[in-house]
């Protein structure tokens, strides 16, 4: 007797595999395909108290996660992000 795999369980397992994204020009391996900005910042030694994450889409589009640190992002290989400091910007 064969058992049909539960599609939801199979889909969840597919998202558990590591994926490489780019954060501030560095390759970063995320432990799964679904991460929050808070989790991605932690991978590069930052936190939402001092920085926020921005997804770079194409040449001009930007998606800021400044006010949504716990939203789930479905990651794909080579997605690009930058971190932005919440601290004051020095003026020369």
mmCIF file of C-alpha atoms in Angstrom:
data_model
loop_
_atom_site.group_PDB
_atom_site.id
_atom_site.type_symbol
_atom_site.label_atom_id
_atom_site.label_comp_id
_atom_site.label_asym_id
_atom_site.label_seq_id
_atom_site.Cartn_x
_atom_site.Cartn_y
_atom_site.Cartn_z
ATOM 1 C CA UNK A 1 0.000 0.000 0.000
ATOM 2 C CA UNK A 2 1.585 3.305 -1.037
ATOM 3 C CA UNK A 3 1.140 6.515 0.864
ATOM 4 C CA UNK A 4 0.654 9.784 -0.975
ATOM 5 C CA UNK A 5 2.877 12.503 0.507
ATOM 6 C CA UNK A 6 1.080 15.432 2.092
ATOM 7 C CA UNK A 7 1.664 18.337 -0.376
ATOM 8 C CA UNK A 8 1.830 20.909 2.425
ATOM 9 C CA UNK A 9 4.464 18.893 4.281
ATOM 10 C CA UNK A 10 6.474 18.433 1.079
ATOM 11 C CA UNK A 11 6.263 22.166 0.338
ATOM 12 C CA UNK A 12 7.401 23.019 3.876
ATOM 13 C CA UNK A 13 10.387 20.691 3.490
ATOM 14 C CA UNK A 14 11.340 22.373 0.198
ATOM 15 C CA UNK A 15 11.551 25.715 2.011
ATOM 16 C CA UNK A 16 13.871 24.334 4.701
ATOM 17 C CA UNK A 17 16.871 24.110 2.378
ATOM 18 C CA UNK A 18 19.511 26.850 2.626
ATOM 19 C CA UNK A 19 19.485 29.586 0.000
ATOM 20 C CA UNK A 20 22.238 32.084 -0.816
ATOM 21 C CA UNK A 21 21.260 35.758 -0.982
ATOM 22 C CA UNK A 22 23.378 38.909 -1.195
ATOM 23 C CA UNK A 23 23.346 41.371 1.700
ATOM 24 C CA UNK A 24 25.550 44.463 1.364
ATOM 25 C CA UNK A 25 27.476 42.824 -1.530
ATOM 26 C CA UNK A 26 28.308 39.720 0.557
ATOM 27 C CA UNK A 27 26.953 36.232 -0.140
ATOM 28 C CA UNK A 28 24.936 35.093 2.879
ATOM 29 C CA UNK A 29 23.475 31.616 3.345
ATOM 30 C CA UNK A 30 19.994 31.753 4.843
ATOM 31 C CA UNK A 31 18.951 28.506 6.558
ATOM 32 C CA UNK A 32 15.604 28.341 4.715
ATOM 33 C CA UNK A 33 13.715 29.940 1.841
ATOM 34 C CA UNK A 34 11.439 31.839 4.212
ATOM 35 C CA UNK A 35 13.082 34.411 6.476
ATOM 36 C CA UNK A 36 12.102 37.682 8.111
ATOM 37 C CA UNK A 37 14.126 40.897 7.810
ATOM 38 C CA UNK A 38 14.966 40.461 11.515
ATOM 39 C CA UNK A 39 16.443 37.009 10.804
ATOM 40 C CA UNK A 40 18.366 38.203 7.741
ATOM 41 C CA UNK A 41 19.858 41.129 9.677
ATOM 42 C CA UNK A 42 21.012 38.720 12.382
ATOM 43 C CA UNK A 43 22.871 36.680 9.743
ATOM 44 C CA UNK A 44 25.096 39.709 9.054
ATOM 45 C CA UNK A 45 25.479 40.730 12.699
ATOM 46 C CA UNK A 46 22.931 43.559 12.668
ATOM 47 C CA UNK A 47 19.621 44.066 14.481
ATOM 48 C CA UNK A 48 16.392 45.952 13.915
ATOM 49 C CA UNK A 49 17.319 48.289 16.751
ATOM 50 C CA UNK A 50 20.175 49.770 14.684
ATOM 51 C CA UNK A 51 19.409 48.899 11.046
ATOM 52 C CA UNK A 52 16.682 47.920 8.632
ATOM 53 C CA UNK A 53 16.660 45.838 5.478
ATOM 54 C CA UNK A 54 15.910 46.967 1.917
ATOM 55 C CA UNK A 55 15.321 44.539 -0.963
ATOM 56 C CA UNK A 56 16.869 45.731 -4.241
ATOM 57 C CA UNK A 57 14.648 44.709 -7.161
ATOM 58 C CA UNK A 58 16.009 45.481 -10.579
ATOM 59 C CA UNK A 59 17.853 48.747 -11.185
ATOM 60 C CA UNK A 60 15.425 51.156 -9.537
ATOM 61 C CA UNK A 61 12.839 49.410 -7.395
ATOM 62 C CA UNK A 62 13.407 49.190 -3.649
ATOM 63 C CA UNK A 63 11.303 47.463 -0.986
ATOM 64 C CA UNK A 64 11.936 48.747 2.530
ATOM 65 C CA UNK A 65 11.272 46.554 5.544
ATOM 66 C CA UNK A 66 11.886 49.378 8.041
ATOM 67 C CA UNK A 67 8.365 49.120 9.458
ATOM 68 C CA UNK A 68 7.881 45.395 8.833
ATOM 69 C CA UNK A 69 10.771 43.512 10.490
ATOM 70 C CA UNK A 70 8.745 40.337 11.028
ATOM 71 C CA UNK A 71 7.106 39.895 7.624
ATOM 72 C CA UNK A 72 8.064 36.645 5.892
ATOM 73 C CA UNK A 73 10.154 37.038 2.761
ATOM 74 C CA UNK A 74 10.200 34.147 0.304
ATOM 75 C CA UNK A 75 13.840 34.043 -0.732
ATOM 76 C CA UNK A 76 15.227 33.085 -4.106
ATOM 77 C CA UNK A 77 18.844 32.484 -5.041
ATOM 78 C CA UNK A 78 20.880 35.686 -5.442
ATOM 79 C CA UNK A 79 18.211 38.101 -4.167
ATOM 80 C CA UNK A 80 19.928 41.374 -3.234
ATOM 81 C CA UNK A 81 19.470 43.346 -0.022
ATOM 82 C CA UNK A 82 21.176 46.243 1.697
ATOM 83 C CA UNK A 83 21.172 47.276 5.326
ATOM 84 C CA UNK A 84 20.393 50.876 6.221
ATOM 85 C CA UNK A 85 21.497 52.384 9.526
ATOM 86 C CA UNK A 86 18.898 54.023 11.735
ATOM 87 C CA UNK A 87 21.598 56.174 13.369
ATOM 88 C CA UNK A 88 22.322 59.790 12.597
ATOM 89 C CA UNK A 89 24.155 60.521 9.367
ATOM 90 C CA UNK A 90 27.291 62.607 9.959
ATOM 91 C CA UNK A 91 27.584 65.798 7.949
ATOM 92 C CA UNK A 92 31.018 66.890 6.820
#
